[in-house]
Amino acid sequence: MPDAPSPLALNADLHCHSVVSDGTLTPEELAARAAGNGVQLWALTDHDEVGGQHRAAAAAHAQGMRYLTGVEISVTFCEQTVHIVGLGFDADDAAMTQGLYDTRGGRGKRAQEMAEQLARVGIHGAYEGALKFVGNPELISRTHFARFLVERGHCRDTSEVFRKYLTEGKPGYVPHRWATLKDAVHWIRGAGGMAVIAHPGRYAFSANEEYALFTEFKGHGGEGVEVVTGSHSPAEFIEYADKAREYGLAASRGSDFHSPDESHCDLGRLPPLPNGLQPVWELLADRIR
Ligand code: AMP
Ligand code: MN
Ligand code: MN
Ligand code: MN
């Protein structure tokens, strides 16, 4: 008899974005693309919003995939923005829905301030321009400004826009206070889900700050960390596999796909998790639909 397939070999993609936040495809288009790329277990993780979850689950089932509910919550920790992914929660949970609504709240004003700053360096009409790319008016994000600046020819691609305009110290960057780490983890757990640190390799933390992030996250009840993500280099797959073992966290895998035109990592096209890790989907088995 052949060996049972290792849970590590499951083609799970548990991180991506639709038009409900800053992706360019609908949940249905993403589901079709994921299934076409061989994804077996999928989660849509829009920023600070669960409004696409019922559509995504239905689309996943129509494509023959299994589904976990998902969200990516913006958090401020040590003066930086950290993303916490939630998986396998009740998408209709009232406390989580309210918390996410409050987290989204400052985005409109922030976007207007970003546009004012860009106008001072000669880029006019950025607020209206970014809005044209927005699928959900409550979720105007830096990504939508980046698409507008590319459309206007200010930069070749969105990465260049972030480098030149939208990151700390650059003319279109407006600092913002998001949810606390504790609140984000508690909303996810309160709704019956698992909290996962998203793309830890992307933060510019000192070793001490990263230690604080992992230990406080665990202290609040966080259980997972993204190891194989479109935001990590192969060296970071190894580095964060070690950290998952060191901190006793389950490991997640997700492309962070946003758009066929922008994302270098397609849905379902990541290497498997390294050996010796516990995949988040093992702990979430009873919440897979
Ligand atoms: P916001 O939530 O409005 O601050 O926007 C954050 C989003 O911007 C992230 O979820 C990514 O989609 C995108 N982003 C952040 N940094 C970069 C970058 N360096 N290049 C391209 N996109 C980025
Ligand atoms: Mn995004
Ligand atoms: Mn993120
Ligand atoms: Mn993301």
PDB file of C-alpha atoms and ligand atoms in Angstrom:
ATOM      1  CA  MET A   1       0.000   0.000   0.000  1.00  0.00           C
ATOM      2  CA  PRO A   2       1.365   3.503  -0.779  1.00  0.00           C
ATOM      3  CA  ASP A   3       2.222   5.699   2.209  1.00  0.00           C
ATOM      4  CA  ALA A   4      -0.457   8.198   3.198  1.00  0.00           C
ATOM      5  CA  PRO A   5       0.485  11.610   1.778  1.00  0.00           C
ATOM      6  CA  SER A   6       2.300  13.782   4.321  1.00  0.00           C
ATOM      7  CA  PRO A   7       0.178  16.656   5.632  1.00  0.00           C
ATOM      8  CA  LEU A   8       3.170  18.869   4.780  1.00  0.00           C
ATOM      9  CA  ALA A   9       2.646  18.049   1.093  1.00  0.00           C
ATOM     10  CA  LEU A  10      -0.929  19.366   0.951  1.00  0.00           C
ATOM     11  CA  ASN A  11      -1.183  22.233  -1.528  1.00  0.00           C
ATOM     12  CA  ALA A  12      -2.587  24.769   0.927  1.00  0.00           C
ATOM     13  CA  ASP A  13      -2.603  28.480   0.057  1.00  0.00           C
ATOM     14  CA  LEU A  14      -3.775  30.394   3.117  1.00  0.00           C
ATOM     15  CA  HIS A  15      -3.024  34.016   2.209  1.00  0.00           C
ATOM     16  CA  CYS A  16      -4.319  36.137  -0.686  1.00  0.00           C
ATOM     17  CA  HIS A  17      -6.388  39.244  -1.463  1.00  0.00           C
ATOM     18  CA  SER A  18      -9.482  40.016  -3.534  1.00  0.00           C
ATOM     19  CA  VAL A  19     -11.227  43.238  -4.646  1.00  0.00           C
ATOM     20  CA  VAL A  20     -12.780  43.237  -1.159  1.00  0.00           C
ATOM     21  CA  SER A  21      -9.402  44.694  -0.050  1.00  0.00           C
ATOM     22  CA  ASP A  22      -6.418  45.459  -2.307  1.00  0.00           C
ATOM     23  CA  GLY A  23      -6.442  42.550  -4.754  1.00  0.00           C
ATOM     24  CA  THR A  24      -7.602  42.942  -8.359  1.00  0.00           C
ATOM     25  CA  LEU A  25      -9.584  39.676  -8.756  1.00  0.00           C
ATOM     26  CA  THR A  26     -12.995  38.782  -7.315  1.00  0.00           C
ATOM     27  CA  PRO A  27     -13.234  35.904  -4.803  1.00  0.00           C
ATOM     28  CA  GLU A  28     -14.698  33.750  -7.616  1.00  0.00           C
ATOM     29  CA  GLU A  29     -11.825  34.581  -9.992  1.00  0.00           C
ATOM     30  CA  LEU A  30      -9.285  33.808  -7.268  1.00  0.00           C
ATOM     31  CA  ALA A  31     -10.949  30.468  -6.488  1.00  0.00           C
ATOM     32  CA  ALA A  32     -10.829  29.466 -10.151  1.00  0.00           C
ATOM     33  CA  ARG A  33      -7.176  30.481 -10.418  1.00  0.00           C
ATOM     34  CA  ALA A  34      -6.244  28.670  -7.189  1.00  0.00           C
ATOM     35  CA  ALA A  35      -7.990  25.461  -8.269  1.00  0.00           C
ATOM     36  CA  GLY A  36      -6.369  25.711 -11.706  1.00  0.00           C
ATOM     37  CA  ASN A  37      -2.973  25.874  -9.968  1.00  0.00           C
ATOM     38  CA  GLY A  38      -3.710  22.748  -7.919  1.00  0.00           C
ATOM     39  CA  VAL A  39      -4.637  24.326  -4.580  1.00  0.00           C
ATOM     40  CA  GLN A  40      -6.471  21.810  -2.359  1.00  0.00           C
ATOM     41  CA  LEU A  41      -7.086  23.967   0.709  1.00  0.00           C
ATOM     42  CA  TRP A  42      -7.634  27.685   0.272  1.00  0.00           C
ATOM     43  CA  ALA A  43      -8.235  30.786   2.426  1.00  0.00           C
ATOM     44  CA  LEU A  44      -9.022  34.316   1.243  1.00  0.00           C
ATOM     45  CA  THR A  45      -7.400  36.742   3.710  1.00  0.00           C
ATOM     46  CA  ASP A  46      -8.520  40.257   2.811  1.00  0.00           C
ATOM     47  CA  HIS A  47      -7.080  43.116   4.874  1.00  0.00           C
ATOM     48  CA  ASP A  48      -9.248  44.063   7.878  1.00  0.00           C
ATOM     49  CA  GLU A  49     -12.462  42.761   6.290  1.00  0.00           C
ATOM     50  CA  VAL A  50     -14.412  39.497   6.248  1.00  0.00           C
ATOM     51  CA  GLY A  51     -17.088  40.646   3.768  1.00  0.00           C
ATOM     52  CA  GLY A  52     -15.835  38.251   1.068  1.00  0.00           C
ATOM     53  CA  GLN A  53     -15.819  35.093   3.199  1.00  0.00           C
ATOM     54  CA  HIS A  54     -19.172  33.537   2.297  1.00  0.00           C
ATOM     55  CA  ARG A  55     -18.580  34.141  -1.429  1.00  0.00           C
ATOM     56  CA  ALA A  56     -15.071  32.703  -1.177  1.00  0.00           C
ATOM     57  CA  ALA A  57     -16.216  29.545   0.625  1.00  0.00           C
ATOM     58  CA  ALA A  58     -18.967  28.948  -1.936  1.00  0.00           C
ATOM     59  CA  ALA A  59     -16.534  29.546  -4.809  1.00  0.00           C
ATOM     60  CA  ALA A  60     -13.963  27.192  -3.247  1.00  0.00           C
ATOM     61  CA  HIS A  61     -16.538  24.408  -2.963  1.00  0.00           C
ATOM     62  CA  ALA A  62     -17.727  25.010  -6.528  1.00  0.00           C
ATOM     63  CA  GLN A  63     -14.088  24.510  -7.620  1.00  0.00           C
ATOM     64  CA  GLY A  64     -13.651  21.330  -5.536  1.00  0.00           C
ATOM     65  CA  MET A  65     -11.353  22.926  -2.947  1.00  0.00           C
ATOM     66  CA  ARG A  66     -11.637  22.832   0.815  1.00  0.00           C
ATOM     67  CA  TYR A  67     -11.859  26.184   2.565  1.00  0.00           C
ATOM     68  CA  LEU A  68     -10.739  27.942   5.762  1.00  0.00           C
ATOM     69  CA  THR A  69     -12.098  31.390   6.610  1.00  0.00           C
ATOM     70  CA  GLY A  70      -9.372  34.052   6.582  1.00  0.00           C
ATOM     71  CA  VAL A  71      -8.480  37.663   7.339  1.00  0.00           C
ATOM     72  CA  GLU A  72      -5.275  39.729   7.594  1.00  0.00           C
ATOM     73  CA  ILE A  73      -5.468  42.260  10.426  1.00  0.00           C
ATOM     74  CA  SER A  74      -3.308  45.420  10.495  1.00  0.00           C
ATOM     75  CA  VAL A  75      -1.623  45.874  13.874  1.00  0.00           C
ATOM     76  CA  THR A  76       0.773  48.486  15.269  1.00  0.00           C
ATOM     77  CA  PHE A  77       3.567  46.906  17.323  1.00  0.00           C
ATOM     78  CA  CYS A  78       6.776  48.703  18.389  1.00  0.00           C
ATOM     79  CA  GLU A  79       5.807  51.622  16.097  1.00  0.00           C
ATOM     80  CA  GLN A  80       5.677  49.363  13.041  1.00  0.00           C
ATOM     81  CA  THR A  81       2.836  47.791  11.095  1.00  0.00           C
ATOM     82  CA  VAL A  82       2.570  44.051  11.640  1.00  0.00           C
ATOM     83  CA  HIS A  83       0.019  41.803   9.936  1.00  0.00           C
ATOM     84  CA  ILE A  84      -1.776  39.043  11.829  1.00  0.00           C
ATOM     85  CA  VAL A  85      -3.613  36.440   9.772  1.00  0.00           C
ATOM     86  CA  GLY A  86      -6.697  34.797  11.264  1.00  0.00           C
ATOM     87  CA  LEU A  87      -7.799  31.367  10.020  1.00  0.00           C
ATOM     88  CA  GLY A  88     -10.754  29.094  10.679  1.00  0.00           C
ATOM     89  CA  PHE A  89     -12.948  31.562  12.634  1.00  0.00           C
ATOM     90  CA  ASP A  90     -16.684  32.243  12.487  1.00  0.00           C
ATOM     91  CA  ALA A  91     -16.986  34.931   9.786  1.00  0.00           C
ATOM     92  CA  ASP A  92     -20.222  36.201  11.365  1.00  0.00           C
ATOM     93  CA  ASP A  93     -18.743  36.771  14.836  1.00  0.00           C
ATOM     94  CA  ALA A  94     -20.038  40.148  16.060  1.00  0.00           C
ATOM     95  CA  ALA A  95     -17.013  41.223  18.154  1.00  0.00           C
ATOM     96  CA  MET A  96     -14.584  40.490  15.330  1.00  0.00           C
ATOM     97  CA  THR A  97     -16.765  42.264  12.771  1.00  0.00           C
ATOM     98  CA  GLN A  98     -16.906  45.365  15.009  1.00  0.00           C
ATOM     99  CA  GLY A  99     -13.151  45.262  15.698  1.00  0.00           C
ATOM    100  CA  LEU A 100     -12.362  45.085  11.993  1.00  0.00           C
ATOM    101  CA  TYR A 101     -14.817  47.909  11.257  1.00  0.00           C
ATOM    102  CA  ASP A 102     -13.003  50.089  13.815  1.00  0.00           C
ATOM    103  CA  THR A 103      -9.593  49.108  12.395  1.00  0.00           C
ATOM    104  CA  ARG A 104     -10.692  50.171   8.896  1.00  0.00           C
ATOM    105  CA  GLY A 105     -12.073  53.447  10.269  1.00  0.00           C
ATOM    106  CA  GLY A 106      -9.065  55.724   9.837  1.00  0.00           C
ATOM    107  CA  ARG A 107      -8.314  54.749   6.233  1.00  0.00           C
ATOM    108  CA  GLY A 108     -10.353  57.506   4.526  1.00  0.00           C
ATOM    109  CA  LYS A 109      -8.715  60.346   6.445  1.00  0.00           C
ATOM    110  CA  ARG A 110      -5.271  58.778   6.049  1.00  0.00           C
ATOM    111  CA  ALA A 111      -5.835  58.529   2.286  1.00  0.00           C
ATOM    112  CA  GLN A 112      -6.753  62.225   2.093  1.00  0.00           C
ATOM    113  CA  GLU A 113      -3.582  63.128   4.000  1.00  0.00           C
ATOM    114  CA  MET A 114      -1.539  60.930   1.657  1.00  0.00           C
ATOM    115  CA  ALA A 115      -3.027  62.786  -1.321  1.00  0.00           C
ATOM    116  CA  GLU A 116      -2.243  66.181   0.281  1.00  0.00           C
ATOM    117  CA  GLN A 117       1.381  65.142   0.780  1.00  0.00           C
ATOM    118  CA  LEU A 118       1.667  63.839  -2.776  1.00  0.00           C
ATOM    119  CA  ALA A 119       0.195  67.129  -4.093  1.00  0.00           C
ATOM    120  CA  ARG A 120       3.058  68.950  -2.357  1.00  0.00           C
ATOM    121  CA  VAL A 121       5.526  67.021  -4.515  1.00  0.00           C
ATOM    122  CA  GLY A 122       3.540  67.783  -7.665  1.00  0.00           C
ATOM    123  CA  ILE A 123       1.312  64.698  -7.889  1.00  0.00           C
ATOM    124  CA  HIS A 124      -2.261  65.998  -8.009  1.00  0.00           C
ATOM    125  CA  GLY A 125      -5.606  64.211  -7.814  1.00  0.00           C
ATOM    126  CA  ALA A 126      -4.180  61.125  -6.084  1.00  0.00           C
ATOM    127  CA  TYR A 127      -7.185  60.601  -3.788  1.00  0.00           C
ATOM    128  CA  GLU A 128      -9.685  60.506  -6.657  1.00  0.00           C
ATOM    129  CA  GLY A 129      -7.159  58.586  -8.753  1.00  0.00           C
ATOM    130  CA  ALA A 130      -6.637  55.911  -6.101  1.00  0.00           C
ATOM    131  CA  LEU A 131     -10.397  55.620  -5.555  1.00  0.00           C
ATOM    132  CA  LYS A 132     -10.826  54.454  -9.160  1.00  0.00           C
ATOM    133  CA  PHE A 133      -8.897  51.296  -8.226  1.00  0.00           C
ATOM    134  CA  VAL A 134     -10.821  50.657  -5.014  1.00  0.00           C
ATOM    135  CA  GLY A 135     -13.308  47.780  -4.893  1.00  0.00           C
ATOM    136  CA  ASN A 136     -14.422  48.473  -1.299  1.00  0.00           C
ATOM    137  CA  PRO A 137     -14.535  52.181  -0.335  1.00  0.00           C
ATOM    138  CA  GLU A 138     -13.795  51.341   3.337  1.00  0.00           C
ATOM    139  CA  LEU A 139     -10.565  49.679   2.330  1.00  0.00           C
ATOM    140  CA  ILE A 140      -8.629  52.357   0.433  1.00  0.00           C
ATOM    141  CA  SER A 141      -4.995  51.326   0.826  1.00  0.00           C
ATOM    142  CA  ARG A 142      -1.502  52.298  -0.221  1.00  0.00           C
ATOM    143  CA  THR A 143      -1.776  49.662  -2.949  1.00  0.00           C
ATOM    144  CA  HIS A 144      -4.515  51.686  -4.658  1.00  0.00           C
ATOM    145  CA  PHE A 145      -2.328  54.820  -4.602  1.00  0.00           C
ATOM    146  CA  ALA A 146       0.522  52.739  -6.032  1.00  0.00           C
ATOM    147  CA  ARG A 147      -1.669  51.623  -8.948  1.00  0.00           C
ATOM    148  CA  PHE A 148      -2.641  55.254  -9.655  1.00  0.00           C
ATOM    149  CA  LEU A 149       1.006  56.412  -9.664  1.00  0.00           C
ATOM    150  CA  VAL A 150       1.929  53.619 -12.084  1.00  0.00           C
ATOM    151  CA  GLU A 151      -1.037  54.510 -14.325  1.00  0.00           C
ATOM    152  CA  ARG A 152       0.177  58.134 -14.392  1.00  0.00           C
ATOM    153  CA  GLY A 153       3.693  57.043 -15.350  1.00  0.00           C
ATOM    154  CA  HIS A 154       5.387  58.285 -12.144  1.00  0.00           C
ATOM    155  CA  CYS A 155       6.888  54.811 -11.614  1.00  0.00           C
ATOM    156  CA  ARG A 156       7.306  51.618 -13.623  1.00  0.00           C
ATOM    157  CA  ASP A 157       5.663  49.302 -11.102  1.00  0.00           C
ATOM    158  CA  THR A 158       4.036  49.321  -7.674  1.00  0.00           C
ATOM    159  CA  SER A 159       7.243  48.187  -5.909  1.00  0.00           C
ATOM    160  CA  GLU A 160       8.969  51.322  -7.189  1.00  0.00           C
ATOM    161  CA  VAL A 161       6.061  53.466  -5.930  1.00  0.00           C
ATOM    162  CA  PHE A 162       6.406  51.980  -2.440  1.00  0.00           C
ATOM    163  CA  ARG A 163      10.176  52.557  -2.507  1.00  0.00           C
ATOM    164  CA  LYS A 164       9.936  56.176  -3.683  1.00  0.00           C
ATOM    165  CA  TYR A 165       6.673  57.437  -2.183  1.00  0.00           C
ATOM    166  CA  LEU A 166       4.775  55.201   0.217  1.00  0.00           C
ATOM    167  CA  THR A 167       7.190  53.962   2.877  1.00  0.00           C
ATOM    168  CA  GLU A 168       8.419  55.695   6.025  1.00  0.00           C
ATOM    169  CA  GLY A 169      10.303  58.909   5.328  1.00  0.00           C
ATOM    170  CA  LYS A 170       8.955  59.192   1.759  1.00  0.00           C
ATOM    171  CA  PRO A 171       6.647  62.015   0.588  1.00  0.00           C
ATOM    172  CA  GLY A 172       3.369  60.062   0.478  1.00  0.00           C
ATOM    173  CA  TYR A 173       3.767  58.159   3.748  1.00  0.00           C
ATOM    174  CA  VAL A 174       1.334  58.915   6.558  1.00  0.00           C
ATOM    175  CA  PRO A 175       1.919  57.015   9.809  1.00  0.00           C
ATOM    176  CA  HIS A 176      -1.161  55.287  11.127  1.00  0.00           C
ATOM    177  CA  ARG A 177      -2.139  53.529  14.354  1.00  0.00           C
ATOM    178  CA  TRP A 178      -3.827  50.185  13.671  1.00  0.00           C
ATOM    179  CA  ALA A 179      -5.241  47.594  16.095  1.00  0.00           C
ATOM    180  CA  THR A 180      -3.197  46.346  19.051  1.00  0.00           C
ATOM    181  CA  LEU A 181      -1.601  42.899  18.876  1.00  0.00           C
ATOM    182  CA  LYS A 182      -3.668  41.805  21.847  1.00  0.00           C
ATOM    183  CA  ASP A 183      -6.978  42.930  20.303  1.00  0.00           C
ATOM    184  CA  ALA A 184      -6.260  41.279  16.945  1.00  0.00           C
ATOM    185  CA  VAL A 185      -5.343  37.928  18.527  1.00  0.00           C
ATOM    186  CA  HIS A 186      -8.328  38.110  20.882  1.00  0.00           C
ATOM    187  CA  TRP A 187     -10.807  38.882  18.068  1.00  0.00           C
ATOM    188  CA  ILE A 188      -9.553  35.875  16.112  1.00  0.00           C
ATOM    189  CA  ARG A 189      -9.560  33.524  19.089  1.00  0.00           C
ATOM    190  CA  GLY A 190     -12.894  34.837  20.337  1.00  0.00           C
ATOM    191  CA  ALA A 191     -14.374  33.922  16.943  1.00  0.00           C
ATOM    192  CA  GLY A 192     -12.979  30.376  17.282  1.00  0.00           C
ATOM    193  CA  GLY A 193      -9.990  30.845  14.946  1.00  0.00           C
ATOM    194  CA  MET A 194      -6.208  30.614  14.965  1.00  0.00           C
ATOM    195  CA  ALA A 195      -3.926  33.676  14.899  1.00  0.00           C
ATOM    196  CA  VAL A 196      -0.821  33.507  12.681  1.00  0.00           C
ATOM    197  CA  ILE A 197       2.030  36.053  12.366  1.00  0.00           C
ATOM    198  CA  ALA A 198       2.107  37.048   8.685  1.00  0.00           C
ATOM    199  CA  HIS A 199       5.417  37.251   6.736  1.00  0.00           C
ATOM    200  CA  PRO A 200       7.698  37.917   9.760  1.00  0.00           C
ATOM    201  CA  GLY A 201      10.700  38.335   7.446  1.00  0.00           C
ATOM    202  CA  ARG A 202       9.228  41.584   6.124  1.00  0.00           C
ATOM    203  CA  TYR A 203       9.429  43.596   9.340  1.00  0.00           C
ATOM    204  CA  ALA A 204      12.407  45.799  10.161  1.00  0.00           C
ATOM    205  CA  PHE A 205      12.566  44.769  13.820  1.00  0.00           C
ATOM    206  CA  SER A 206      15.698  44.427  15.919  1.00  0.00           C
ATOM    207  CA  ALA A 207      16.309  40.957  17.396  1.00  0.00           C
ATOM    208  CA  ASN A 208      14.847  42.160  20.708  1.00  0.00           C
ATOM    209  CA  GLU A 209      11.720  43.572  19.078  1.00  0.00           C
ATOM    210  CA  GLU A 210      11.165  40.386  17.089  1.00  0.00           C
ATOM    211  CA  TYR A 211      11.559  38.368  20.281  1.00  0.00           C
ATOM    212  CA  ALA A 212       8.964  40.639  21.924  1.00  0.00           C
ATOM    213  CA  LEU A 213       6.590  40.154  18.980  1.00  0.00           C
ATOM    214  CA  PHE A 214       6.801  36.350  19.104  1.00  0.00           C
ATOM    215  CA  THR A 215       6.598  36.066  22.899  1.00  0.00           C
ATOM    216  CA  GLU A 216       3.768  38.603  23.341  1.00  0.00           C
ATOM    217  CA  PHE A 217       1.894  37.010  20.419  1.00  0.00           C
ATOM    218  CA  LYS A 218       2.135  33.623  22.119  1.00  0.00           C
ATOM    219  CA  GLY A 219       1.188  35.156  25.452  1.00  0.00           C
ATOM    220  CA  HIS A 220      -2.046  36.500  23.928  1.00  0.00           C
ATOM    221  CA  GLY A 221      -2.868  33.040  22.541  1.00  0.00           C
ATOM    222  CA  GLY A 222      -1.332  33.214  19.038  1.00  0.00           C
ATOM    223  CA  GLU A 223      -0.546  29.777  17.623  1.00  0.00           C
ATOM    224  CA  GLY A 224       1.012  30.050  14.160  1.00  0.00           C
ATOM    225  CA  VAL A 225       3.568  31.782  11.938  1.00  0.00           C
ATOM    226  CA  GLU A 226       3.899  32.024   8.170  1.00  0.00           C
ATOM    227  CA  VAL A 227       7.031  30.181   7.109  1.00  0.00           C
ATOM    228  CA  VAL A 228       6.592  29.700   3.353  1.00  0.00           C
ATOM    229  CA  THR A 229       5.128  32.917   1.942  1.00  0.00           C
ATOM    230  CA  GLY A 230       5.492  34.907  -1.263  1.00  0.00           C
ATOM    231  CA  SER A 231       7.080  37.616   0.916  1.00  0.00           C
ATOM    232  CA  HIS A 232       9.980  35.397   2.088  1.00  0.00           C
ATOM    233  CA  SER A 233      13.210  34.430   0.364  1.00  0.00           C
ATOM    234  CA  PRO A 234      14.260  30.741   0.436  1.00  0.00           C
ATOM    235  CA  ALA A 235      16.724  31.655   3.223  1.00  0.00           C
ATOM    236  CA  GLU A 236      13.824  33.088   5.219  1.00  0.00           C
ATOM    237  CA  PHE A 237      11.835  29.837   4.758  1.00  0.00           C
ATOM    238  CA  ILE A 238      14.648  28.150   6.730  1.00  0.00           C
ATOM    239  CA  GLU A 239      15.054  30.996   9.226  1.00  0.00           C
ATOM    240  CA  TYR A 240      11.355  31.076  10.145  1.00  0.00           C
ATOM    241  CA  ALA A 241      11.024  27.290  10.121  1.00  0.00           C
ATOM    242  CA  ASP A 242      13.659  27.367  12.883  1.00  0.00           C
ATOM    243  CA  LYS A 243      11.744  30.108  14.724  1.00  0.00           C
ATOM    244  CA  ALA A 244       8.464  28.168  14.437  1.00  0.00           C
ATOM    245  CA  ARG A 245      10.156  25.211  16.151  1.00  0.00           C
ATOM    246  CA  GLU A 246      11.908  27.445  18.699  1.00  0.00           C
ATOM    247  CA  TYR A 247       8.696  29.214  19.748  1.00  0.00           C
ATOM    248  CA  GLY A 248       6.464  26.143  19.414  1.00  0.00           C
ATOM    249  CA  LEU A 249       4.295  27.696  16.693  1.00  0.00           C
ATOM    250  CA  ALA A 250       2.466  25.877  13.905  1.00  0.00           C
ATOM    251  CA  ALA A 251       3.581  26.790  10.372  1.00  0.00           C
ATOM    252  CA  SER A 252       1.520  28.327   7.586  1.00  0.00           C
ATOM    253  CA  ARG A 253       1.962  28.653   3.834  1.00  0.00           C
ATOM    254  CA  GLY A 254       0.464  31.323   1.564  1.00  0.00           C
ATOM    255  CA  SER A 255       1.305  33.198  -1.628  1.00  0.00           C
ATOM    256  CA  ASP A 256      -0.004  36.660  -0.544  1.00  0.00           C
ATOM    257  CA  PHE A 257      -1.265  36.875  -4.131  1.00  0.00           C
ATOM    258  CA  HIS A 258      -2.819  40.270  -5.033  1.00  0.00           C
ATOM    259  CA  SER A 259      -2.906  40.477  -8.824  1.00  0.00           C
ATOM    260  CA  PRO A 260      -1.773  38.630 -11.966  1.00  0.00           C
ATOM    261  CA  ASP A 261       0.047  41.843 -13.008  1.00  0.00           C
ATOM    262  CA  GLU A 262       1.802  42.577  -9.720  1.00  0.00           C
ATOM    263  CA  SER A 263       2.389  39.400  -7.718  1.00  0.00           C
ATOM    264  CA  HIS A 264       5.577  37.491  -8.370  1.00  0.00           C
ATOM    265  CA  CYS A 265       4.225  34.453  -6.537  1.00  0.00           C
ATOM    266  CA  ASP A 266       1.080  32.864  -7.980  1.00  0.00           C
ATOM    267  CA  LEU A 267      -1.602  31.039  -5.985  1.00  0.00           C
ATOM    268  CA  GLY A 268      -0.543  27.519  -4.991  1.00  0.00           C
ATOM    269  CA  ARG A 269       2.925  27.840  -6.520  1.00  0.00           C
ATOM    270  CA  LEU A 270       5.075  27.817  -3.389  1.00  0.00           C
ATOM    271  CA  PRO A 271       7.461  25.144  -2.142  1.00  0.00           C
ATOM    272  CA  PRO A 272       6.078  22.822   0.556  1.00  0.00           C
ATOM    273  CA  LEU A 273       6.690  23.550   4.247  1.00  0.00           C
ATOM    274  CA  PRO A 274      10.079  22.305   5.477  1.00  0.00           C
ATOM    275  CA  ASN A 275      10.098  19.006   7.376  1.00  0.00           C
ATOM    276  CA  GLY A 276       9.617  18.814  11.115  1.00  0.00           C
ATOM    277  CA  LEU A 277       6.928  21.521  11.314  1.00  0.00           C
ATOM    278  CA  GLN A 278       3.346  21.237  12.373  1.00  0.00           C
ATOM    279  CA  PRO A 279       1.147  22.676   9.588  1.00  0.00           C
ATOM    280  CA  VAL A 280      -1.598  25.021  10.794  1.00  0.00           C
ATOM    281  CA  TRP A 281      -4.136  22.972   8.828  1.00  0.00           C
ATOM    282  CA  GLU A 282      -3.550  19.976  11.116  1.00  0.00           C
ATOM    283  CA  LEU A 283      -4.622  22.009  14.144  1.00  0.00           C
ATOM    284  CA  LEU A 284      -7.519  23.504  12.151  1.00  0.00           C
ATOM    285  CA  ALA A 285      -8.809  20.185  10.782  1.00  0.00           C
ATOM    286  CA  ASP A 286     -12.198  20.551  12.485  1.00  0.00           C
ATOM    287  CA  ARG A 287     -12.678  24.047  11.043  1.00  0.00           C
ATOM    288  CA  ILE A 288     -12.025  23.153   7.403  1.00  0.00           C
ATOM    289  CA  ARG A 289     -15.191  23.292   5.326  1.00  0.00           C
TER     290      ARG A 289
HETATM  291  P1  AMP B   1      -1.899  49.671   3.773  1.00  0.00           P
HETATM  292  O1  AMP B   1      -2.680  48.615   4.503  1.00  0.00           O
HETATM  293  O2  AMP B   1      -2.780  50.710   3.146  1.00  0.00           O
HETATM  294  O3  AMP B   1      -0.797  50.269   4.593  1.00  0.00           O
HETATM  295  O4  AMP B   1      -1.205  48.944   2.534  1.00  0.00           O
HETATM  296  C1  AMP B   1      -0.411  47.810   2.744  1.00  0.00           C
HETATM  297  C2  AMP B   1      -0.338  46.986   1.472  1.00  0.00           C
HETATM  298  O5  AMP B   1       0.568  47.574   0.580  1.00  0.00           O
HETATM  299  C3  AMP B   1       0.206  45.599   1.710  1.00  0.00           C
HETATM  300  O6  AMP B   1      -0.813  44.718   2.086  1.00  0.00           O
HETATM  301  C4  AMP B   1       0.735  45.226   0.354  1.00  0.00           C
HETATM  302  O7  AMP B   1      -0.313  44.784  -0.471  1.00  0.00           O
HETATM  303  C5  AMP B   1       1.210  46.557  -0.176  1.00  0.00           C
HETATM  304  N1  AMP B   1       2.673  46.747  -0.016  1.00  0.00           N
HETATM  305  C6  AMP B   1       3.339  47.037   1.114  1.00  0.00           C
HETATM  306  N2  AMP B   1       4.661  47.184   0.863  1.00  0.00           N
HETATM  307  C7  AMP B   1       4.816  46.971  -0.465  1.00  0.00           C
HETATM  308  C8  AMP B   1       5.937  46.970  -1.355  1.00  0.00           C
HETATM  309  N3  AMP B   1       7.165  47.248  -0.917  1.00  0.00           N
HETATM  310  N4  AMP B   1       5.711  46.689  -2.665  1.00  0.00           N
HETATM  311  C9  AMP B   1       4.467  46.442  -3.122  1.00  0.00           C
HETATM  312  N5  AMP B   1       3.375  46.420  -2.330  1.00  0.00           N
HETATM  313  C10 AMP B   1       3.541  46.680  -1.026  1.00  0.00           C
HETATM  314 MN    MN B   2      -2.114  44.017   0.443  1.00  0.00          MN
HETATM  315 MN    MN B   3       0.646  41.565   4.767  1.00  0.00          MN
HETATM  316 MN    MN B   4      -1.402  40.014   2.527  1.00  0.00          MN
END
